[in-house]
Coordinates of C-alpha atoms in Angstrom, one line a residue:
Chain A
M1 CA 20.2 19.3 -4.4
P2 CA 16.7 19.5 -3.1
R3 CA 15.9 21.8 -0.5
Y4 CA 13.1 21.5 2.1
T5 CA 11.8 24.6 4.4
V6 CA 10.9 22.7 7.6
F7 CA 7.7 24.6 9.0
M8 CA 7.4 24.2 12.8
Y9 CA 4.3 24.5 14.6
H10 CA 2.9 24.7 18.5
P11 CA 0.3 26.1 19.4
E12 CA 0.1 29.1 20.7
D13 CA -1.9 29.6 23.6
R14 CA 0.2 26.3 24.9
R15 CA 3.4 27.5 25.4
T16 CA 4.7 26.5 28.8
T17 CA 5.3 29.2 31.1
D18 CA 7.5 27.5 33.5
E19 CA 11.1 29.1 33.3
A20 CA 12.7 26.2 34.0
Q21 CA 10.4 23.7 31.6
L22 CA 11.1 26.6 28.9
A23 CA 14.6 26.3 28.7
A24 CA 14.7 23.2 29.3
E25 CA 12.8 23.1 25.7
L26 CA 15.1 25.6 24.2
A27 CA 17.7 23.5 25.3
E28 CA 17.0 20.7 23.2
H29 CA 16.1 23.2 20.6
D30 CA 19.9 24.0 20.6
T31 CA 21.7 20.6 20.1
Y32 CA 18.9 19.9 17.6
A33 CA 19.9 22.7 15.6
Q34 CA 23.9 21.8 16.3
E35 CA 23.3 18.2 15.2
M36 CA 21.6 19.7 11.9
V37 CA 25.1 22.0 11.2
A38 CA 27.4 18.7 12.0
E39 CA 25.6 16.4 9.1
G40 CA 25.6 19.3 7.4
V41 CA 22.2 19.9 6.0
M42 CA 21.1 22.6 7.3
T43 CA 21.6 25.9 5.7
F44 CA 19.9 28.5 8.1
G45 CA 16.7 28.1 10.2
S46 CA 15.7 30.4 13.5
P47 CA 12.7 30.9 15.5
L48 CA 10.1 33.4 14.7
A49 CA 8.6 35.7 17.3
A50 CA 5.5 35.3 18.7
H51 CA 2.9 35.7 16.0
T52 CA 0.9 38.8 17.9
A53 CA 4.3 40.3 16.9
T54 CA 3.4 39.8 12.9
T55 CA 2.3 42.4 10.7
S56 CA 0.0 41.5 7.6
I57 CA -0.3 43.4 3.6
R58 CA -2.7 43.3 2.5
A59 CA -4.4 44.8 -0.7
G60 CA -6.4 47.4 1.7
G61 CA -3.7 48.0 4.3
L62 CA -2.2 46.8 6.9
V63 CA -3.4 44.1 9.3
D64 CA -2.0 44.3 12.8
G65 CA -1.9 40.7 13.1
P66 CA -1.3 36.9 11.6
Y67 CA -2.2 36.4 7.6
L68 CA -3.9 33.7 8.6
E69 CA -6.1 33.1 12.1
A70 CA -5.0 29.8 13.1
K71 CA -5.0 27.9 16.6
E72 CA -1.2 26.9 15.6
T73 CA 1.3 29.1 14.3
V74 CA 4.4 29.0 12.6
V75 CA 7.5 29.0 15.1
G76 CA 10.0 28.4 13.3
F77 CA 11.9 27.0 10.1
Y78 CA 14.2 25.3 9.1
V79 CA 15.9 25.0 5.9
L80 CA 17.5 21.9 4.5
D81 CA 19.8 20.6 1.4
V82 CA 19.3 17.0 1.6
P83 CA 19.2 14.3 -1.4
D84 CA 15.2 13.5 -1.2
L85 CA 11.9 14.2 0.7
D86 CA 13.0 10.5 3.0
A87 CA 16.1 11.9 4.7
A88 CA 14.2 15.4 4.7
I89 CA 11.7 13.6 6.8
A90 CA 13.9 12.0 8.8
V91 CA 16.0 15.0 9.5
A92 CA 12.5 16.5 10.9
R93 CA 10.9 13.3 12.2
R94 CA 13.6 14.2 15.7
N95 CA 13.2 18.2 15.9
P96 CA 12.3 19.0 19.6
I97 CA 8.4 20.3 18.9
L98 CA 7.7 17.1 18.0
H99 CA 7.3 16.0 22.2
Q100 CA 6.5 19.4 23.0
G101 CA 3.1 19.9 21.6
G102 CA 3.5 20.9 18.4
G103 CA 4.3 19.3 15.1
V104 CA 6.6 19.7 11.2
E105 CA 5.6 20.5 7.6
V106 CA 8.1 19.5 5.7
R107 CA 8.0 21.7 2.0
P108 CA 9.5 20.8 -0.9
M109 CA 11.0 24.8 -2.2
T110 CA 11.7 25.0 -5.9
A111 CA 14.5 25.3 -7.4
Chain B
M1 CA 7.6 -19.7 -30.4
R2 CA 10.8 -20.1 -28.3
G3 CA 12.3 -20.4 -32.0
P4 CA 15.1 -18.4 -33.1
T5 CA 14.8 -14.8 -33.3
G6 CA 13.7 -14.8 -37.3
A7 CA 11.4 -17.3 -37.6
P8 CA 7.8 -15.6 -37.7
A9 CA 5.7 -16.6 -35.1
D10 CA 1.6 -17.3 -35.7
R11 CA -0.5 -14.6 -33.8
A12 CA -2.0 -16.3 -31.3
A13 CA 1.4 -17.4 -30.2
V14 CA 2.9 -13.8 -30.6
D15 CA -0.3 -12.6 -28.5
R16 CA 0.2 -15.6 -26.2
A17 CA 3.9 -14.7 -25.3
V18 CA 3.5 -10.8 -25.2
A19 CA 0.7 -11.4 -23.0
A20 CA 3.4 -13.7 -20.7
A21 CA 6.1 -11.1 -20.9
H22 CA 3.6 -8.3 -19.6
R23 CA 2.3 -11.0 -16.8
D24 CA 6.7 -11.6 -16.4
H25 CA 8.1 -8.3 -17.4
W26 CA 6.1 -4.8 -17.2
A27 CA 7.6 -4.2 -13.9
A28 CA 11.1 -4.9 -14.2
V29 CA 10.5 -3.1 -17.4
L30 CA 8.9 0.0 -15.9
A31 CA 11.3 0.1 -13.0
A32 CA 14.2 0.2 -15.3
T33 CA 13.4 2.6 -18.0
A34 CA 11.9 5.0 -14.9
G35 CA 15.9 4.0 -13.8
A36 CA 17.3 5.4 -17.1
V37 CA 15.0 8.4 -17.8
R38 CA 14.2 10.2 -14.4
D39 CA 10.1 10.2 -15.2
L40 CA 7.4 8.0 -14.0
D41 CA 5.6 9.4 -17.1
L42 CA 7.5 9.0 -19.9
A43 CA 8.9 5.4 -18.7
E44 CA 5.3 4.2 -18.2
D45 CA 4.8 5.4 -21.9
A46 CA 7.5 4.2 -23.6
T47 CA 6.7 0.4 -21.4
A48 CA 3.4 0.9 -22.9
E49 CA 4.8 1.7 -26.6
A50 CA 7.4 -1.7 -26.0
F51 CA 4.9 -3.8 -25.5
A52 CA 3.1 -2.8 -28.5
Q53 CA 6.0 -2.7 -30.1
A54 CA 6.5 -6.4 -29.3
L55 CA 3.6 -7.3 -30.9
E56 CA 3.9 -6.4 -34.3
Q57 CA 8.1 -6.9 -34.1
W58 CA 7.5 -10.7 -32.4
A59 CA 5.2 -12.1 -34.8
R60 CA 7.6 -10.8 -38.5
D61 CA 10.4 -11.8 -36.9
G62 CA 9.6 -14.4 -34.4
V63 CA 9.4 -14.3 -30.2
P64 CA 13.0 -13.7 -28.5
E65 CA 14.5 -15.6 -26.6
R66 CA 14.7 -13.2 -24.0
P67 CA 11.9 -11.0 -24.0
G68 CA 12.3 -9.3 -20.6
A69 CA 15.5 -7.8 -21.9
W70 CA 14.3 -7.1 -25.7
L71 CA 11.4 -5.1 -24.3
T72 CA 13.8 -2.7 -21.7
V73 CA 16.1 -2.3 -24.4
T74 CA 12.9 -1.4 -26.8
A75 CA 11.2 1.2 -24.1
R76 CA 14.7 2.4 -22.5
R77 CA 15.8 3.6 -25.9
R78 CA 12.2 5.0 -26.8
A79 CA 12.3 6.6 -24.0
L80 CA 15.9 8.4 -24.0
D81 CA 14.7 9.2 -27.4
A82 CA 11.2 10.9 -26.2
R83 CA 13.9 12.6 -24.3
R84 CA 16.2 14.2 -26.4
R85 CA 12.9 14.8 -28.8
E86 CA 10.7 16.7 -25.7
Q87 CA 13.6 18.2 -23.8
T88 CA 12.7 21.7 -24.3
L89 CA 8.7 21.0 -24.1
R90 CA 8.7 18.3 -20.5
R91 CA 10.6 19.3 -18.0
K92 CA 8.2 20.6 -16.0
L93 CA 8.2 18.3 -13.4
P94 CA 11.8 17.9 -11.4
L95 CA 13.5 14.8 -12.3
L96 CA 12.8 11.2 -9.8
L97 CA 15.3 10.8 -8.0
W98 CA 16.7 7.8 -7.6
D99 CA 19.0 6.8 -5.4
T100 CA 21.9 4.5 -6.2
G101 CA 22.0 3.2 -2.9
G102 CA 23.8 3.2 0.6
G103 CA 26.2 5.9 -0.3
A104 CA 25.8 9.1 1.8
D105 CA 25.8 11.8 -0.9
G106 CA 22.8 8.7 -2.8
G107 CA 20.5 10.0 -6.1
A108 CA 23.7 12.2 -6.6
A109 CA 25.9 10.9 -9.1
D110 CA 24.2 7.9 -11.4
G111 CA 25.4 6.4 -14.6
G112 CA 22.5 4.8 -15.9
T113 CA 20.9 7.5 -17.9
S114 CA 23.6 7.1 -20.7
D115 CA 23.1 5.1 -23.2
G116 CA 25.7 2.5 -22.9
D117 CA 24.8 1.6 -19.6
P118 CA 25.6 -2.0 -19.1
R119 CA 23.1 -3.3 -16.4
V120 CA 20.4 -3.3 -18.6
I121 CA 21.5 -4.7 -21.7
D122 CA 22.3 -8.3 -19.3
E123 CA 19.4 -7.7 -17.6
S124 CA 21.4 -9.0 -14.2
E125 CA 19.4 -10.5 -11.8
V126 CA 20.8 -8.5 -9.0
V127 CA 19.6 -4.7 -11.1
V128 CA 16.7 -6.2 -11.9
R129 CA 15.8 -6.9 -8.5
D130 CA 16.2 -3.9 -6.8
E131 CA 14.8 -2.0 -9.4
R132 CA 11.3 -3.4 -8.8
L133 CA 11.5 -3.4 -5.4
R134 CA 12.2 0.2 -5.1
L135 CA 9.6 0.7 -7.4
L136 CA 6.9 -1.4 -5.1
F137 CA 8.0 0.7 -2.2
L138 CA 8.0 4.4 -3.7
C139 CA 4.5 3.3 -4.7
A140 CA 4.0 2.7 -1.8
H141 CA 5.3 5.2 0.0
P142 CA 4.3 7.0 3.4
A143 CA 3.9 10.5 2.1
L144 CA 1.3 9.5 -0.5
A145 CA -2.0 9.1 0.5
P146 CA -3.4 5.0 0.9
E147 CA -6.1 5.9 -1.9
S148 CA -3.5 7.0 -4.3
R149 CA -0.5 3.9 -3.3
V150 CA -2.9 1.2 -4.3
A151 CA -3.3 2.7 -7.9
L152 CA -0.3 3.5 -8.4
V153 CA 0.8 -0.3 -6.6
L154 CA -1.7 -1.5 -9.7
R155 CA 0.1 0.7 -11.8
L156 CA 3.3 0.5 -12.2
V157 CA 4.1 -2.7 -10.2
L158 CA 1.3 -4.9 -12.2
G159 CA 0.8 -3.1 -15.2
L160 CA -2.9 -2.8 -15.2
S161 CA -4.7 -0.3 -17.3
T162 CA -6.7 2.8 -15.7
E163 CA -9.8 0.9 -16.9
E164 CA -9.0 -1.9 -14.8
I165 CA -7.8 -0.3 -11.8
A166 CA -10.9 2.4 -11.9
A167 CA -12.6 -0.9 -12.3
A168 CA -11.4 -2.8 -9.3
F169 CA -12.6 0.3 -7.1
L170 CA -16.0 1.4 -8.8
V171 CA -14.3 4.4 -9.1
P172 CA -15.2 6.0 -12.4
V173 CA -12.3 6.4 -14.4
P174 CA -11.6 10.3 -15.3
T175 CA -11.1 10.1 -11.2
M176 CA -9.1 7.6 -11.6
G177 CA -6.8 9.1 -14.4
A178 CA -6.5 12.5 -12.0
R179 CA -5.7 9.9 -9.0
L180 CA -2.7 8.4 -10.7
T181 CA -1.6 11.5 -12.5
R182 CA -2.1 13.3 -9.2
A183 CA 0.3 10.5 -7.3
K184 CA 2.9 10.6 -9.7
R185 CA 3.3 14.5 -10.1
R186 CA 3.7 14.2 -6.4
I187 CA 5.9 11.8 -5.9
A188 CA 8.3 14.3 -8.8
L189 CA 7.7 17.9 -6.5
S190 CA 7.9 16.7 -3.3
G191 CA 11.5 14.6 -4.2
I192 CA 10.1 11.0 -2.7
P193 CA 13.1 8.9 -3.4
C194 CA 12.2 5.7 -5.5
R195 CA 14.8 3.7 -3.8
V196 CA 14.5 0.1 -1.1
P197 CA 14.5 1.8 2.8
E198 CA 17.2 1.7 5.3
P199 CA 17.0 -1.6 7.0
E200 CA 15.8 0.3 10.2
E201 CA 13.6 1.8 8.0
L202 CA 11.9 -1.7 6.9
P203 CA 9.2 -2.2 8.8
G204 CA 7.4 0.6 9.0
R205 CA 7.3 1.0 4.5
L206 CA 7.5 -2.6 5.0
T207 CA 3.2 -2.4 6.2
A208 CA 3.1 0.1 4.0
V209 CA 3.5 -1.9 0.9
L210 CA 1.4 -4.7 2.5
D211 CA -1.3 -2.7 3.5
A212 CA -1.4 -1.6 -0.5
I213 CA -1.3 -4.8 -1.4
S214 CA -4.3 -5.9 1.1
L215 CA -6.9 -3.4 0.2
V216 CA -6.2 -5.4 -3.5
L217 CA -6.9 -8.5 -1.6
A218 CA -10.1 -6.9 0.3
A219 CA -11.5 -6.1 -2.7
G220 CA -11.2 -9.2 -4.2
H221 CA -12.4 -10.7 -1.3
T222 CA -16.0 -8.9 -1.0
A223 CA -16.4 -6.5 -3.8
P224 CA -16.8 -3.2 -1.6
A225 CA -20.0 -2.6 -3.9
G226 CA -21.4 -3.5 -7.4
E227 CA -23.3 -7.0 -8.4
R228 CA -20.9 -9.3 -7.9
H229 CA -19.6 -11.1 -3.9
D230 CA -15.8 -11.3 -5.1
R231 CA -13.6 -10.8 -7.9
P232 CA -11.1 -13.4 -8.3
D233 CA -9.2 -11.6 -10.4
L234 CA -8.2 -8.8 -7.7
V235 CA -6.8 -12.2 -5.5
G236 CA -4.9 -13.3 -8.4
E237 CA -3.0 -9.4 -8.5
A238 CA -2.6 -9.6 -4.3
V239 CA -1.0 -13.1 -4.9
R240 CA 1.2 -12.2 -7.9
L241 CA 2.4 -9.3 -5.8
L242 CA 3.0 -10.5 -2.6
E243 CA 4.8 -13.9 -4.2
L244 CA 7.1 -11.2 -6.4
L245 CA 7.8 -9.1 -3.0
K246 CA 8.3 -12.6 -1.4
R247 CA 11.3 -13.4 -3.7
L248 CA 12.6 -9.8 -3.3
L249 CA 12.4 -9.9 0.0
P250 CA 12.8 -13.5 1.6
G251 CA 12.7 -14.0 4.6
Q252 CA 9.6 -11.3 6.4
G253 CA 7.0 -12.8 8.3
E254 CA 4.5 -10.0 7.4
V255 CA 5.0 -10.9 4.1
H256 CA 4.7 -15.2 4.2
G257 CA 1.1 -13.6 6.4
L258 CA -0.4 -11.9 3.8
L259 CA 0.5 -14.4 1.5
A260 CA -1.1 -17.1 3.7
Q261 CA -3.9 -15.4 3.7
A262 CA -4.2 -14.3 -0.2
L263 CA -4.0 -18.0 -0.8
L264 CA -6.4 -19.3 1.2
V265 CA -8.8 -16.8 -0.3
Q266 CA -7.6 -17.8 -3.6
A267 CA -7.3 -22.2 -3.1
R268 CA -11.4 -21.2 -1.6
A269 CA -12.7 -19.9 -5.0
G270 CA -15.5 -21.6 -7.0
T271 CA -16.4 -22.2 -3.1
R272 CA -17.2 -18.9 -1.8
T273 CA -20.8 -18.0 -3.5
D274 CA -23.5 -20.2 -4.7
A275 CA -25.1 -21.3 -7.9
E276 CA -26.7 -17.9 -7.8
G277 CA -23.4 -16.0 -7.1
L278 CA -24.3 -15.2 -3.1
P279 CA -21.7 -15.5 -0.6
V280 CA -21.3 -19.0 1.5
P281 CA -19.5 -18.6 4.9
L282 CA -16.3 -19.6 5.1
D283 CA -17.4 -22.9 7.8
A284 CA -20.2 -23.7 5.0
Q285 CA -17.5 -24.2 1.7
D286 CA -17.8 -27.3 0.5
R287 CA -14.2 -28.3 1.5
T288 CA -13.4 -31.1 -0.9
R289 CA -13.2 -28.5 -3.8
W290 CA -10.4 -26.2 -2.2
D291 CA -7.7 -26.4 -4.1
R292 CA -5.5 -28.3 -1.4
S293 CA -1.9 -28.1 -2.3
A294 CA -2.1 -23.9 -1.7
V295 CA -3.9 -24.4 1.4
D296 CA -1.5 -26.6 2.6
R297 CA 1.6 -24.2 1.3
A298 CA -0.3 -21.0 3.2
D299 CA -0.3 -23.0 6.2
E300 CA 3.7 -24.0 5.3
L301 CA 4.2 -20.4 4.8
V302 CA 2.9 -19.3 8.4
L303 CA 4.7 -21.9 10.2
D304 CA 8.0 -21.3 8.5
A305 CA 7.2 -17.6 9.8
L306 CA 6.9 -18.7 13.5
R307 CA 9.5 -21.0 13.7
G308 CA 12.0 -18.3 12.4
G309 CA 10.4 -16.4 15.6
H310 CA 8.5 -13.9 13.6
R311 CA 5.4 -11.6 15.2
G312 CA 3.5 -9.2 13.3
P313 CA -0.3 -8.5 13.3
Y314 CA -0.7 -9.7 9.0
L315 CA 1.1 -12.7 10.0
L316 CA -1.3 -13.7 12.8
Q317 CA -4.1 -12.8 11.0
G318 CA -2.6 -15.6 8.7
A319 CA -1.9 -17.9 11.3
I320 CA -5.7 -17.2 12.2
A321 CA -7.4 -18.1 8.3
A322 CA -5.2 -20.9 8.3
A323 CA -6.3 -22.5 11.7
R324 CA -9.7 -22.2 10.5
C325 CA -9.0 -24.2 6.4
V326 CA -6.7 -26.3 7.0
P327 CA -8.7 -29.0 8.3
E328 CA -11.2 -30.9 6.2
R329 CA -13.8 -31.2 7.7
A330 CA -15.0 -27.4 9.5
E331 CA -16.4 -28.9 12.2
D332 CA -12.6 -30.1 13.0
V333 CA -11.4 -26.0 13.3
D334 CA -9.9 -25.2 17.0
G335 CA -11.9 -22.9 17.8
D336 CA -10.0 -22.1 20.9
E337 CA -7.1 -21.9 18.6
V338 CA -8.5 -19.0 16.5
V339 CA -9.9 -17.4 20.0
E340 CA -6.4 -17.8 21.2
L341 CA -4.4 -16.3 18.0
Y342 CA -7.6 -13.0 18.4
D343 CA -6.0 -12.8 21.8
H344 CA -2.5 -12.9 20.8
L345 CA -3.5 -10.1 17.9
L346 CA -5.9 -8.0 19.6
R347 CA -3.0 -7.5 23.0
H348 CA 0.1 -6.5 20.5
W349 CA -2.2 -4.8 17.9
P350 CA -5.0 -3.4 18.8
G351 CA -7.9 -2.1 16.6
P352 CA -11.9 -1.9 16.8
M353 CA -11.6 -4.6 13.8
V354 CA -10.3 -7.1 15.5
Q355 CA -12.1 -6.6 18.7
L356 CA -15.1 -7.2 16.1
N357 CA -13.4 -10.6 14.4
R358 CA -12.7 -11.5 18.1
T359 CA -16.1 -11.4 18.9
V360 CA -17.1 -13.2 15.7
A361 CA -14.3 -16.2 16.4
R362 CA -15.7 -16.2 20.3
A363 CA -19.9 -16.5 18.7
R364 CA -18.8 -19.0 16.3
R365 CA -16.9 -21.0 19.2
G366 CA -20.5 -20.6 20.8
D367 CA -20.0 -18.4 23.9
D368 CA -23.0 -16.4 25.4
P369 CA -24.7 -13.9 22.6
T370 CA -25.5 -12.1 25.0
L371 CA -21.7 -11.7 26.8
L372 CA -20.4 -11.0 22.9
L373 CA -23.1 -8.5 22.2
A374 CA -21.3 -6.1 24.8
E375 CA -18.4 -6.7 23.9
L376 CA -19.9 -5.3 20.1
D377 CA -21.1 -2.6 22.1
G378 CA -17.7 -1.1 22.8
V379 CA -16.7 -0.9 18.9
A380 CA -20.6 0.3 18.0
E381 CA -19.4 3.1 16.9
D382 CA -16.1 2.9 15.4
L383 CA -17.7 0.3 12.8
A384 CA -21.3 2.2 13.0
D385 CA -20.5 1.9 8.6
Y386 CA -18.9 -1.3 8.2
R387 CA -20.9 -4.0 7.0
P388 CA -19.6 -7.0 9.0
F389 CA -20.4 -5.8 12.6
H390 CA -24.2 -4.9 12.0
V391 CA -24.4 -9.0 10.6
A392 CA -22.3 -10.0 13.4
R393 CA -24.8 -8.0 16.2
A394 CA -27.8 -9.4 14.4
E395 CA -26.6 -12.6 14.0
L396 CA -25.9 -13.1 17.8
L397 CA -29.5 -10.8 18.5
R398 CA -30.8 -13.7 16.8
V399 CA -28.9 -16.5 18.5
A400 CA -30.5 -14.7 21.3
G401 CA -33.9 -14.8 20.6
R402 CA -34.1 -11.3 20.0
E403 CA -35.5 -11.5 16.9
E404 CA -37.3 -8.1 15.9
E405 CA -33.3 -6.8 17.3
S406 CA -31.9 -8.8 14.7
A407 CA -34.0 -7.8 12.2
A408 CA -33.3 -3.8 12.9
A409 CA -29.3 -4.9 12.5
T410 CA -29.9 -6.5 9.5
Q411 CA -31.4 -3.6 8.1
E412 CA -28.5 -1.5 9.1
A413 CA -26.6 -4.3 8.2
L414 CA -27.9 -3.4 4.5
R415 CA -27.9 0.6 5.0
C416 CA -23.7 -0.1 4.6
P417 CA -21.6 -0.4 2.0
G418 CA -21.1 -3.7 0.6
N419 CA -21.8 -5.1 -2.6
A420 CA -25.6 -6.8 -4.3
A421 CA -24.5 -10.4 -3.7
E422 CA -24.5 -9.6 0.4
D423 CA -27.9 -7.6 -0.2
A424 CA -30.1 -10.6 -1.5
L425 CA -28.3 -13.3 0.9
L426 CA -29.2 -10.8 3.9
R427 CA -32.6 -9.9 2.4
R428 CA -33.3 -13.4 2.9
G429 CA -32.9 -13.7 6.4
A430 CA -32.6 -17.2 6.5
G431 CA -30.2 -19.8 5.8
P432 CA -26.6 -20.9 7.1
S433 CA -25.5 -18.0 9.5
P434 CA -23.5 -15.2 7.5
L435 CA -21.0 -14.4 9.8
P436 CA -18.0 -15.2 7.4

């Protein structure tokens, strides 16, 4: 069965600071994750800490920050176990981040 | 040439039979072969080889009674042989995902890879139908770049050569070859499945198929560059694709609409350019030389879909084309009806092109040019590099008596990409209104 990683992107500087709003958004993600587990399509996934917490390593040494500077950063990911790209898209399309100002990237995993 | 197998046929008859089989069976043979080996490249090669083998073998043994079945069996055998031979060398790419339909575990198990699979040998109508339809949906999958979709449809569904496709879109052959290769790799690597969409996905997926076919039709209607104004061969290919789609997927209003548009272009072949090859606007074309039965069929397709309650952008554009072509005299075209249809189109499926075409329809009706020029300003930015926009502006400025500005707009039109026949008409300046 092909596997896909769904990367969730969001503009780092536009995350809401409203506590209630944030809680509501996170609740949507919880529900979505539970749905995927119930459907048996998601094998693993996790939110990621703010990208300011990232440490990058290049040949020259450690860098305090992300490997690539970008306005929109990966804020979480899911690994999907589905028959094909259509099925992966159908699952990824329901990701709540799509109506929270972000987007997702569906990328096949090899072997 | 219909003789029983074993009777040698003459060369010309065999050539004709193979050409006819290529036209009628290419997609079915390729689709069945791809289903068997789950590899588009391998299936494509084997299908081409089967047709080459047919040229030889049919000359020797006579044309088989069912050429499609013969070709399918031959291509499949060749592909499976090649698969066995190259088993260890090939498999750099994942197998094509061939959903066996409906099931929750679709794509997992499939009997189609065994040599003894009877479905293909019997060439059962149902199976063949499904395979071609899924091939069409694969080629026009939304995860592929739009220009790749058109190229794949022409290559895999119609069996056009890379050279022919490159010529259709005026790109170098190596560029088109690379595009096709990239697209097929992407299908394999991304896991784009070869399957017929579920009913709930169908509208969006069908639009992608129609968008690809409409690019073929557009290139046939008005060549995007080159010497000739139109390419009747490409219009013919669009008609073939749409007839196939209509047979495979009946009762779709949008298919009716685009097929009607294509038939109406085809029906007017020969009257769309003058003796020098320069474009003739629709209302100035000799309607007595149009193919009336094709016009009537297009009209019927549109009416049938509208009566069935269908509404959609391709259907409405088909209705507009029919409204302009059905009357036997240009002066009998109901300009108000055409504008109303555009109003409807604009309300539900707005866009700068629709806006431009509506303005042009109002211009043909004789509405106040000053008012229409203001309308055009609203889409000037979006259509800055679109030749018909500047042609329409030049014409409206001319009607409004603003000759100098009109000449400048014509220069703008000439700056935009277009074919040499249009260039010549625009440079000539005078003559019939160049509004399409």
